[in-house]
Amino acid sequence: MPTTIAQPFDARTDETLRTLDAGGQYKHLQTILSPMDAEIRMRTPEGKEVDVLCFCSNNYLGLANHPEVVEAGIEGLRKYGAGTASVRFICGTFEPHEQLEATIARYMGTESSYTFVSCWNATETLFPTFCEAGDMVISDALNHACIIDSIRLTSVIKKGVFKGVYKHSDLEHLETRLQEARDNADITGQIWVVTDGVFSMEGDIADLPGLRKLCDKYDAKLVVDDSHAHGVMGKTGRGTHEHYGMVPGGDAGLVDYFTGTLGKGLGGGAGGFLAGPKRGTELVIQRGRPTLFSNALPVTVACSANKAIEIVMREPERVQQLRDNVAYARERIGAAGFEILESPTAICPIIVGDTAKAIGMSKRLLELGVFVIGFGYPVVPEGTARLRIQMSAAHTTSHIDRLVDALKKL
Ligand SMILES: *Cc1c(COP(=O)(O)O)cnc(C)c1O
């Protein structure tokens, strides 16, 4: 008789970790020792403490360490304590949640909004809650993992929900899918089309007006996860919809439902939201499993996020500063001889091809005092490994010059 019980998990996990390490794909976490900002202090995997320029955070407007955002969180902590100790519908809805949700609705131009502990959570709640048998969800092939998982979860929780994928940003292919759906006698319910507003690896944006037209033609609803666009896209940083003039009072049509994050441009703390017509947010309050069975966004975080969005609306010049920084950086990086993908966003990917090369360049940049992450296979397709530079309104031209000088030394 064996003296020990075999533990398959332990053996296979050790093997997975060994394989990742051998293939140069092992992620070593780098620890930040200061607030998130243009300049940060970090501890390298080798244990050295260094001051570096940060060009890989989503702190697009530099609000993560804004004094008013910090102070709002401290005030919230003093007034309401550390947590809600409850889900929203029992006793976890605090005044700052209501204030934040009103602010988000005003910011997004929607009738209502509802917050979650993350955008992942918001998106994961949306489709399983909204869909019923006979519905179909059609998704862009490059959509964020939380959209993909939300759709997968939907087909487990609600039997009889159909799913389809269209080639990335290919409206013709989407129309084929929509026509197939209309020709399918089993699809008797709602058709949903879902896309990222900004795609994070390339920095390209979805053709929302084109999607709106197709959705109207086939009576489908349009859902947009615009996490990378808040504080970035549109004249006042509302998002990709504002970039296209798809705001109330305009004549370009509207997005039906948004999900978004509070963990990027809007203060960078944590939290996510659903924004759209009240019937959708009300349904989520009544039926959303993560909202019924999981804690509310911490009040301190809600207070900081609320202040961050107020600052975006009060100081749209921050969005312009970001745009100026992006234009300057793109011009300088291009002039230094690097191939940089076209993008109207704050994401500037430099394609280098080989994964090991991207990782090596990122390492060398860190030695030169510039923190930029290299992405390779399997996060992006083989042969398209890249350095993903992300700009912030917090960067100065001198920061950008130092980035370009470091790039030139590679
Ligand atoms: C970053 C991101 C998320 C995740 O947001 P969290 O609030 O951190 O969960 C979701 N969707 C998209 C498109 C994102 O870019």
CSV table of C-alpha atoms and ligand atoms in Angstrom, one decimal:
chain,number,residue,atom,x,y,z
A,1,MET,CA,0.0,0.0,0.0
A,2,PRO,CA,1.3,3.5,-0.8
A,3,THR,CA,2.3,5.5,2.2
A,4,THR,CA,1.4,8.8,0.7
A,5,ILE,CA,-1.6,9.9,-1.4
A,6,ALA,CA,-0.5,11.2,-4.9
A,7,GLN,CA,-1.2,14.9,-5.4
A,8,PRO,CA,-1.6,15.4,-9.1
A,9,PHE,CA,-1.9,19.2,-8.7
A,10,ASP,CA,1.5,19.6,-7.1
A,11,ALA,CA,3.4,17.6,-9.7
A,12,ARG,CA,1.7,19.2,-12.8
A,13,THR,CA,2.0,22.7,-11.4
A,14,ASP,CA,5.7,22.3,-10.7
A,15,GLU,CA,6.1,21.1,-14.2
A,16,THR,CA,4.1,24.1,-15.6
A,17,LEU,CA,6.2,26.5,-13.7
A,18,ARG,CA,9.5,24.8,-14.8
A,19,THR,CA,8.4,24.9,-18.4
A,20,LEU,CA,7.5,28.6,-18.2
A,21,ASP,CA,10.9,29.4,-16.7
A,22,ALA,CA,12.8,27.3,-19.3
A,23,GLY,CA,10.9,29.1,-22.1
A,24,GLY,CA,11.7,32.6,-20.8
A,25,GLN,CA,8.0,33.2,-20.1
A,26,TYR,CA,8.1,33.3,-16.3
A,27,LYS,CA,6.6,36.5,-14.9
A,28,HIS,CA,8.7,38.0,-12.1
A,29,LEU,CA,6.7,40.6,-10.2
A,30,GLN,CA,8.4,44.0,-9.8
A,31,THR,CA,7.5,45.7,-6.5
A,32,ILE,CA,6.7,49.5,-6.5
A,33,LEU,CA,7.9,51.3,-3.3
A,34,SER,CA,6.3,54.7,-4.1
A,35,PRO,CA,2.9,56.0,-5.3
A,36,MET,CA,2.2,55.4,-9.0
A,37,ASP,CA,3.4,58.4,-11.0
A,38,ALA,CA,5.7,59.4,-13.9
A,39,GLU,CA,8.7,58.7,-11.6
A,40,ILE,CA,8.5,55.7,-9.3
A,41,ARG,CA,10.8,53.8,-6.9
A,42,MET,CA,10.8,50.1,-7.4
A,43,ARG,CA,12.6,46.9,-6.2
A,44,THR,CA,13.9,44.8,-9.1
A,45,PRO,CA,13.6,41.0,-9.1
A,46,GLU,CA,17.2,41.0,-8.1
A,47,GLY,CA,16.3,43.0,-5.0
A,48,LYS,CA,17.8,46.3,-6.0
A,49,GLU,CA,15.9,49.6,-5.2
A,50,VAL,CA,15.9,52.0,-8.2
A,51,ASP,CA,14.2,55.2,-9.3
A,52,VAL,CA,12.8,54.8,-12.8
A,53,LEU,CA,10.5,56.6,-15.2
A,54,CYS,CA,7.3,54.6,-15.6
A,55,PHE,CA,5.9,54.2,-19.1
A,56,CYS,CA,3.8,51.1,-18.6
A,57,SER,CA,1.0,52.0,-16.2
A,58,ASN,CA,-2.6,52.9,-17.1
A,59,ASN,CA,-2.3,56.1,-15.0
A,60,TYR,CA,-3.3,58.0,-18.1
A,61,LEU,CA,-4.2,61.3,-16.5
A,62,GLY,CA,-1.8,61.2,-13.5
A,63,LEU,CA,-4.6,61.0,-11.0
A,64,ALA,CA,-3.4,57.9,-9.1
A,65,ASN,CA,-1.4,60.1,-6.8
A,66,HIS,CA,-3.4,63.4,-7.1
A,67,PRO,CA,-3.6,65.1,-3.7
A,68,GLU,CA,-7.4,65.6,-3.9
A,69,VAL,CA,-7.9,61.9,-4.9
A,70,VAL,CA,-5.8,60.7,-1.9
A,71,GLU,CA,-7.5,63.1,0.5
A,72,ALA,CA,-11.0,62.0,-0.6
A,73,GLY,CA,-10.0,58.4,0.2
A,74,ILE,CA,-8.7,59.4,3.6
A,75,GLU,CA,-11.8,61.4,4.4
A,76,GLY,CA,-13.9,58.4,3.3
A,77,LEU,CA,-11.9,56.1,5.5
A,78,ARG,CA,-12.4,58.4,8.5
A,79,LYS,CA,-16.1,58.9,7.9
A,80,TYR,CA,-17.2,55.4,6.8
A,81,GLY,CA,-14.5,53.0,8.0
A,82,ALA,CA,-12.6,50.4,6.1
A,83,GLY,CA,-15.3,48.4,4.5
A,84,THR,CA,-19.0,47.7,4.0
A,85,ALA,CA,-19.0,44.3,5.6
A,86,SER,CA,-22.0,43.5,3.4
A,87,VAL,CA,-23.2,43.0,-0.1
A,88,ARG,CA,-25.0,45.9,-1.6
A,89,PHE,CA,-28.6,44.7,-1.2
A,90,ILE,CA,-28.3,43.8,2.5
A,91,CYS,CA,-26.5,46.7,4.2
A,92,GLY,CA,-23.6,47.4,1.9
A,93,THR,CA,-24.9,50.5,0.0
A,94,PHE,CA,-23.3,53.6,1.4
A,95,GLU,CA,-23.8,57.2,0.5
A,96,PRO,CA,-20.5,57.4,-1.5
A,97,HIS,CA,-21.7,54.5,-3.7
A,98,GLU,CA,-24.8,56.5,-4.7
A,99,GLN,CA,-22.7,59.6,-5.3
A,100,LEU,CA,-20.1,57.7,-7.4
A,101,GLU,CA,-22.9,56.1,-9.5
A,102,ALA,CA,-24.5,59.5,-10.1
A,103,THR,CA,-21.1,60.9,-11.1
A,104,ILE,CA,-20.3,58.0,-13.5
A,105,ALA,CA,-23.7,58.4,-15.2
A,106,ARG,CA,-23.1,62.1,-15.7
A,107,TYR,CA,-19.6,61.4,-17.0
A,108,MET,CA,-20.7,58.7,-19.4
A,109,GLY,CA,-23.9,60.4,-20.4
A,110,THR,CA,-26.1,57.5,-19.4
A,111,GLU,CA,-29.3,57.3,-17.5
A,112,SER,CA,-27.7,55.3,-14.7
A,113,SER,CA,-24.7,53.3,-13.5
A,114,TYR,CA,-23.8,50.6,-11.0
A,115,THR,CA,-20.4,49.9,-9.5
A,116,PHE,CA,-18.5,46.6,-8.9
A,117,VAL,CA,-15.2,45.8,-7.3
A,118,SER,CA,-13.6,45.6,-10.8
A,119,CYS,CA,-14.5,45.9,-14.5
A,120,TRP,CA,-13.8,42.2,-14.8
A,121,ASN,CA,-16.6,41.8,-12.3
A,122,ALA,CA,-18.9,44.2,-14.1
A,123,THR,CA,-18.5,42.5,-17.5
A,124,GLU,CA,-18.7,39.0,-16.0
A,125,THR,CA,-22.0,40.0,-14.5
A,126,LEU,CA,-23.5,41.6,-17.6
A,127,PHE,CA,-24.1,38.7,-20.1
A,128,PRO,CA,-25.1,36.0,-17.6
A,129,THR,CA,-27.6,38.4,-16.1
A,130,PHE,CA,-28.9,40.1,-19.3
A,131,CYS,CA,-29.2,37.0,-21.5
A,132,GLU,CA,-32.0,34.4,-21.7
A,133,ALA,CA,-32.5,31.3,-23.9
A,134,GLY,CA,-32.8,32.3,-27.5
A,135,ASP,CA,-30.4,35.2,-27.3
A,136,MET,CA,-27.2,35.4,-29.1
A,137,VAL,CA,-23.9,37.3,-28.2
A,138,ILE,CA,-21.5,38.2,-31.0
A,139,SER,CA,-18.0,39.2,-30.0
A,140,ASP,CA,-15.0,40.7,-31.6
A,141,ALA,CA,-12.2,38.1,-31.9
A,142,LEU,CA,-9.7,40.4,-30.0
A,143,ASN,CA,-12.0,41.3,-27.1
A,144,HIS,CA,-10.7,41.4,-23.6
A,145,ALA,CA,-10.5,38.2,-21.6
A,146,CYS,CA,-13.3,39.3,-19.2
A,147,ILE,CA,-15.8,39.6,-22.2
A,148,ILE,CA,-14.8,36.1,-23.4
A,149,ASP,CA,-15.2,34.6,-20.0
A,150,SER,CA,-18.5,36.4,-19.4
A,151,ILE,CA,-19.9,34.9,-22.6
A,152,ARG,CA,-18.5,31.4,-21.7
A,153,LEU,CA,-20.1,31.7,-18.3
A,154,THR,CA,-23.4,32.7,-19.8
A,155,SER,CA,-23.7,29.5,-21.8
A,156,VAL,CA,-23.2,27.6,-18.6
A,157,ILE,CA,-25.6,29.5,-16.4
A,158,LYS,CA,-28.3,30.1,-19.1
A,159,LYS,CA,-28.9,27.2,-21.4
A,160,GLY,CA,-29.9,28.1,-25.0
A,161,VAL,CA,-27.8,31.2,-25.4
A,162,PHE,CA,-25.9,31.3,-28.7
A,163,LYS,CA,-22.5,32.8,-29.2
A,164,GLY,CA,-20.5,33.9,-32.2
A,165,VAL,CA,-17.2,35.6,-33.0
A,166,TYR,CA,-16.5,38.0,-35.8
A,167,LYS,CA,-13.0,38.7,-37.2
A,168,HIS,CA,-11.3,41.7,-35.4
A,169,SER,CA,-13.0,45.0,-36.4
A,170,ASP,CA,-14.4,43.3,-39.6
A,171,LEU,CA,-17.9,44.7,-40.1
A,172,GLU,CA,-18.6,42.6,-43.1
A,173,HIS,CA,-17.9,39.5,-41.1
A,174,LEU,CA,-20.1,40.8,-38.3
A,175,GLU,CA,-22.9,41.4,-40.8
A,176,THR,CA,-22.6,37.8,-41.9
A,177,ARG,CA,-22.9,36.6,-38.3
A,178,LEU,CA,-25.9,38.9,-37.7
A,179,GLN,CA,-27.6,37.6,-40.9
A,180,GLU,CA,-26.9,34.0,-39.7
A,181,ALA,CA,-28.5,34.8,-36.4
A,182,ARG,CA,-31.6,36.3,-38.1
A,183,ASP,CA,-31.9,33.2,-40.3
A,184,ASN,CA,-31.7,30.8,-37.3
A,185,ALA,CA,-35.2,30.0,-36.1
A,186,ASP,CA,-33.9,29.1,-32.6
A,187,ILE,CA,-32.6,32.6,-32.1
A,188,THR,CA,-35.8,34.3,-31.0
A,189,GLY,CA,-34.6,36.6,-28.3
A,190,GLN,CA,-32.1,39.6,-28.1
A,191,ILE,CA,-29.0,39.8,-30.2
A,192,TRP,CA,-26.0,41.4,-28.5
A,193,VAL,CA,-22.8,42.8,-30.2
A,194,VAL,CA,-19.9,43.4,-27.8
A,195,THR,CA,-16.5,45.0,-28.4
A,196,ASP,CA,-13.7,46.7,-26.6
A,197,GLY,CA,-13.7,50.5,-27.3
A,198,VAL,CA,-9.8,50.5,-27.3
A,199,PHE,CA,-7.9,47.3,-27.9
A,200,SER,CA,-5.1,47.2,-25.4
A,201,MET,CA,-2.3,45.4,-27.3
A,202,GLU,CA,-2.5,47.4,-30.6
A,203,GLY,CA,-4.1,50.6,-29.3
A,204,ASP,CA,-6.6,50.5,-32.1
A,205,ILE,CA,-10.3,51.5,-31.6
A,206,ALA,CA,-13.6,49.9,-32.6
A,207,ASP,CA,-15.6,51.5,-35.3
A,208,LEU,CA,-18.5,52.3,-33.0
A,209,PRO,CA,-20.6,54.2,-35.6
A,210,GLY,CA,-20.3,51.3,-38.0
A,211,LEU,CA,-21.2,48.9,-35.3
A,212,ARG,CA,-24.2,51.0,-34.3
A,213,LYS,CA,-25.5,51.1,-37.9
A,214,LEU,CA,-25.3,47.3,-38.1
A,215,CYS,CA,-26.9,46.8,-34.7
A,216,ASP,CA,-29.8,49.1,-35.8
A,217,LYS,CA,-30.2,47.2,-39.0
A,218,TYR,CA,-30.5,43.8,-37.2
A,219,ASP,CA,-32.2,45.1,-34.0
A,220,ALA,CA,-29.2,44.2,-31.9
A,221,LYS,CA,-27.9,45.9,-28.8
A,222,LEU,CA,-24.3,47.3,-28.7
A,223,VAL,CA,-22.2,46.7,-25.6
A,224,VAL,CA,-18.8,48.4,-25.2
A,225,ASP,CA,-16.1,47.8,-22.6
A,226,ASP,CA,-14.2,51.1,-22.8
A,227,SER,CA,-11.7,50.6,-20.0
A,228,HIS,CA,-8.7,51.9,-21.8
A,229,ALA,CA,-10.6,54.9,-23.1
A,230,HIS,CA,-11.7,56.7,-19.9
A,231,GLY,CA,-9.7,59.9,-19.5
A,232,VAL,CA,-8.2,59.3,-23.0
A,233,MET,CA,-10.6,59.3,-25.9
A,234,GLY,CA,-12.9,62.2,-26.9
A,235,LYS,CA,-12.4,65.9,-26.3
A,236,THR,CA,-13.2,65.7,-22.6
A,237,GLY,CA,-12.0,62.2,-22.0
A,238,ARG,CA,-15.4,60.5,-21.8
A,239,GLY,CA,-14.4,57.6,-23.9
A,240,THR,CA,-14.5,56.2,-27.5
A,241,HIS,CA,-18.2,57.1,-27.8
A,242,GLU,CA,-17.3,60.8,-27.3
A,243,HIS,CA,-14.5,60.4,-29.9
A,244,TYR,CA,-17.2,59.6,-32.4
A,245,GLY,CA,-19.7,62.1,-31.1
A,246,MET,CA,-22.0,59.3,-29.8
A,247,VAL,CA,-23.2,61.3,-26.9
A,248,PRO,CA,-26.7,62.4,-25.9
A,249,GLY,CA,-27.9,65.3,-28.1
A,250,GLY,CA,-25.6,64.2,-30.9
A,251,ASP,CA,-26.9,62.6,-34.1
A,252,ALA,CA,-24.4,59.7,-34.3
A,253,GLY,CA,-26.4,57.3,-32.3
A,254,LEU,CA,-25.6,55.9,-28.8
A,255,VAL,CA,-24.0,52.8,-27.3
A,256,ASP,CA,-26.6,50.7,-25.4
A,257,TYR,CA,-24.5,49.6,-22.4
A,258,PHE,CA,-20.9,50.3,-21.3
A,259,THR,CA,-18.7,48.6,-18.9
A,260,GLY,CA,-15.6,50.4,-17.7
A,261,THR,CA,-12.9,50.4,-15.0
A,262,LEU,CA,-12.0,52.8,-12.2
A,263,GLY,CA,-8.6,51.2,-12.1
A,264,LYS,CA,-6.9,52.9,-15.1
A,265,GLY,CA,-7.3,56.6,-16.1
A,266,LEU,CA,-10.0,57.4,-13.5
A,267,GLY,CA,-7.8,57.4,-10.5
A,268,GLY,CA,-6.3,54.0,-10.9
A,269,GLY,CA,-7.6,52.6,-7.6
A,270,ALA,CA,-10.0,49.8,-8.3
A,271,GLY,CA,-13.5,49.2,-9.3
A,272,GLY,CA,-15.6,48.9,-12.3
A,273,PHE,CA,-19.0,49.9,-13.5
A,274,LEU,CA,-22.0,49.2,-15.8
A,275,ALA,CA,-23.5,52.3,-17.4
A,276,GLY,CA,-26.7,52.5,-19.4
A,277,PRO,CA,-30.4,52.6,-19.1
A,278,LYS,CA,-31.9,52.1,-15.7
A,279,ARG,CA,-33.7,48.9,-16.6
A,280,GLY,CA,-30.2,47.2,-17.1
A,281,THR,CA,-28.7,48.5,-13.8
A,282,GLU,CA,-31.9,47.6,-11.9
A,283,LEU,CA,-31.8,44.0,-13.4
A,284,VAL,CA,-28.2,43.7,-12.2
A,285,ILE,CA,-29.2,44.8,-8.7
A,286,GLN,CA,-32.1,42.2,-8.7
A,287,ARG,CA,-30.4,39.3,-10.4
A,288,GLY,CA,-26.6,39.8,-10.9
A,289,ARG,CA,-24.9,37.0,-9.0
A,290,PRO,CA,-21.7,38.9,-8.2
A,291,THR,CA,-23.8,41.8,-6.9
A,292,LEU,CA,-26.0,39.5,-4.8
A,293,PHE,CA,-23.2,37.4,-3.4
A,294,SER,CA,-20.1,39.5,-3.3
A,295,ASN,CA,-19.1,42.6,-1.3
A,296,ALA,CA,-19.5,46.2,-2.5
A,297,LEU,CA,-16.7,48.4,-3.7
A,298,PRO,CA,-14.9,49.6,-0.6
A,299,VAL,CA,-16.2,53.1,0.4
A,300,THR,CA,-12.7,54.6,0.5
A,301,VAL,CA,-12.1,53.5,-3.0
A,302,ALA,CA,-15.5,54.9,-4.1
A,303,CYS,CA,-14.6,58.2,-2.6
A,304,SER,CA,-11.3,58.4,-4.4
A,305,ALA,CA,-12.8,57.4,-7.7
A,306,ASN,CA,-15.6,59.9,-7.4
A,307,LYS,CA,-13.0,62.7,-6.9
A,308,ALA,CA,-10.9,61.5,-9.8
A,309,ILE,CA,-13.9,61.6,-12.2
A,310,GLU,CA,-14.9,65.1,-10.9
A,311,ILE,CA,-11.3,66.2,-11.7
A,312,VAL,CA,-11.5,64.8,-15.2
A,313,MET,CA,-14.8,66.7,-15.8
A,314,ARG,CA,-13.4,69.9,-14.2
A,315,GLU,CA,-10.0,69.9,-15.9
A,316,PRO,CA,-10.4,68.6,-19.5
A,317,GLU,CA,-7.0,70.2,-20.2
A,318,ARG,CA,-5.5,67.1,-18.6
A,319,VAL,CA,-6.9,65.1,-21.5
A,320,GLN,CA,-5.3,67.6,-23.9
A,321,GLN,CA,-2.0,67.4,-22.1
A,322,LEU,CA,-2.1,63.6,-22.5
A,323,ARG,CA,-2.8,64.0,-26.2
A,324,ASP,CA,0.1,66.5,-26.6
A,325,ASN,CA,2.4,64.1,-24.8
A,326,VAL,CA,1.3,61.2,-27.1
A,327,ALA,CA,1.9,63.3,-30.2
A,328,TYR,CA,5.4,64.4,-29.0
A,329,ALA,CA,6.4,60.9,-28.0
A,330,ARG,CA,5.2,59.3,-31.2
A,331,GLU,CA,7.1,61.9,-33.2
A,332,ARG,CA,10.3,61.5,-31.3
A,333,ILE,CA,10.2,57.7,-31.1
A,334,GLY,CA,9.5,57.5,-34.9
A,335,ALA,CA,12.4,60.0,-35.6
A,336,ALA,CA,14.7,57.7,-33.5
A,337,GLY,CA,14.0,55.0,-36.1
A,338,PHE,CA,11.5,52.7,-34.3
A,339,GLU,CA,8.4,51.3,-36.0
A,340,ILE,CA,5.5,52.4,-33.8
A,341,LEU,CA,1.9,51.2,-34.5
A,342,GLU,CA,-0.5,54.0,-35.5
A,343,SER,CA,-3.0,54.6,-32.7
A,344,PRO,CA,-5.3,57.5,-31.6
A,345,THR,CA,-4.9,56.3,-28.0
A,346,ALA,CA,-2.2,56.6,-25.3
A,347,ILE,CA,-0.9,53.1,-26.1
A,348,CYS,CA,2.3,53.2,-28.3
A,349,PRO,CA,3.4,49.7,-29.2
A,350,ILE,CA,6.9,49.3,-30.8
A,351,ILE,CA,7.0,46.1,-32.7
A,352,VAL,CA,10.3,44.2,-32.3
A,353,GLY,CA,9.3,40.8,-33.5
A,354,ASP,CA,10.9,38.2,-31.3
A,355,THR,CA,9.7,37.6,-27.8
A,356,ALA,CA,13.2,37.1,-26.3
A,357,LYS,CA,14.2,40.4,-28.0
A,358,ALA,CA,11.3,42.3,-26.5
A,359,ILE,CA,12.1,40.9,-23.0
A,360,GLY,CA,15.8,41.7,-23.4
A,361,MET,CA,15.0,45.3,-24.5
A,362,SER,CA,12.7,45.8,-21.6
A,363,LYS,CA,15.5,44.6,-19.2
A,364,ARG,CA,18.0,46.9,-20.8
A,365,LEU,CA,15.6,49.9,-20.6
A,366,LEU,CA,15.2,49.2,-16.9
A,367,GLU,CA,19.0,49.4,-16.4
A,368,LEU,CA,18.8,52.7,-18.2
A,369,GLY,CA,16.1,53.9,-15.7
A,370,VAL,CA,13.0,53.5,-17.9
A,371,PHE,CA,10.3,51.0,-17.0
A,372,VAL,CA,8.5,49.6,-20.1
A,373,ILE,CA,7.1,46.1,-20.4
A,374,GLY,CA,7.8,43.8,-23.3
A,375,PHE,CA,4.9,41.6,-24.5
A,376,GLY,CA,5.5,38.4,-26.4
A,377,TYR,CA,3.9,35.2,-27.4
A,378,PRO,CA,1.3,34.0,-26.1
A,379,VAL,CA,-0.1,37.4,-25.1
A,380,VAL,CA,0.4,38.6,-28.7
A,381,PRO,CA,0.8,36.5,-31.9
A,382,GLU,CA,4.1,34.9,-32.6
A,383,GLY,CA,6.5,37.2,-34.3
A,384,THR,CA,4.8,40.4,-33.2
A,385,ALA,CA,6.5,40.8,-29.8
A,386,ARG,CA,6.5,44.4,-28.7
A,387,LEU,CA,7.4,47.0,-26.2
A,388,ARG,CA,4.2,48.6,-25.1
A,389,ILE,CA,4.8,52.3,-24.1
A,390,GLN,CA,1.9,53.9,-22.3
A,391,MET,CA,1.8,57.7,-22.0
A,392,SER,CA,0.4,59.8,-19.2
A,393,ALA,CA,-0.5,63.4,-18.7
A,394,ALA,CA,1.9,63.2,-15.8
A,395,HIS,CA,4.9,62.9,-18.1
A,396,THR,CA,6.9,66.0,-19.0
A,397,THR,CA,8.8,66.5,-22.2
A,398,SER,CA,12.0,65.9,-20.3
A,399,HIS,CA,10.6,62.5,-19.2
A,400,ILE,CA,9.8,61.7,-22.8
A,401,ASP,CA,13.2,62.8,-24.0
A,402,ARG,CA,14.8,60.5,-21.4
A,403,LEU,CA,12.7,57.6,-22.7
A,404,VAL,CA,13.8,58.3,-26.3
A,405,ASP,CA,17.5,58.6,-25.3
A,406,ALA,CA,17.2,55.2,-23.6
A,407,LEU,CA,15.5,53.7,-26.7
A,408,LYS,CA,18.3,55.0,-28.8
A,409,LYS,CA,20.9,53.2,-26.7
A,410,LEU,CA,19.3,49.8,-27.4
B,1,LIG,C1,-8.2,46.6,-17.9
B,1,LIG,C2,-9.4,46.1,-18.5
B,1,LIG,C3,-10.3,45.4,-17.7
B,1,LIG,C4,-10.1,45.1,-16.3
B,1,LIG,O1,-10.4,46.1,-15.4
B,1,LIG,P1,-10.4,45.8,-13.9
B,1,LIG,O2,-11.2,46.9,-13.3
B,1,LIG,O3,-9.0,45.9,-13.5
B,1,LIG,O4,-11.0,44.5,-13.7
B,1,LIG,C5,-11.5,45.0,-18.3
B,1,LIG,N1,-11.8,45.2,-19.6
B,1,LIG,C6,-10.9,45.9,-20.4
B,1,LIG,C7,-11.2,46.1,-21.9
B,1,LIG,C8,-9.7,46.3,-19.9
B,1,LIG,O5,-8.8,46.9,-20.6
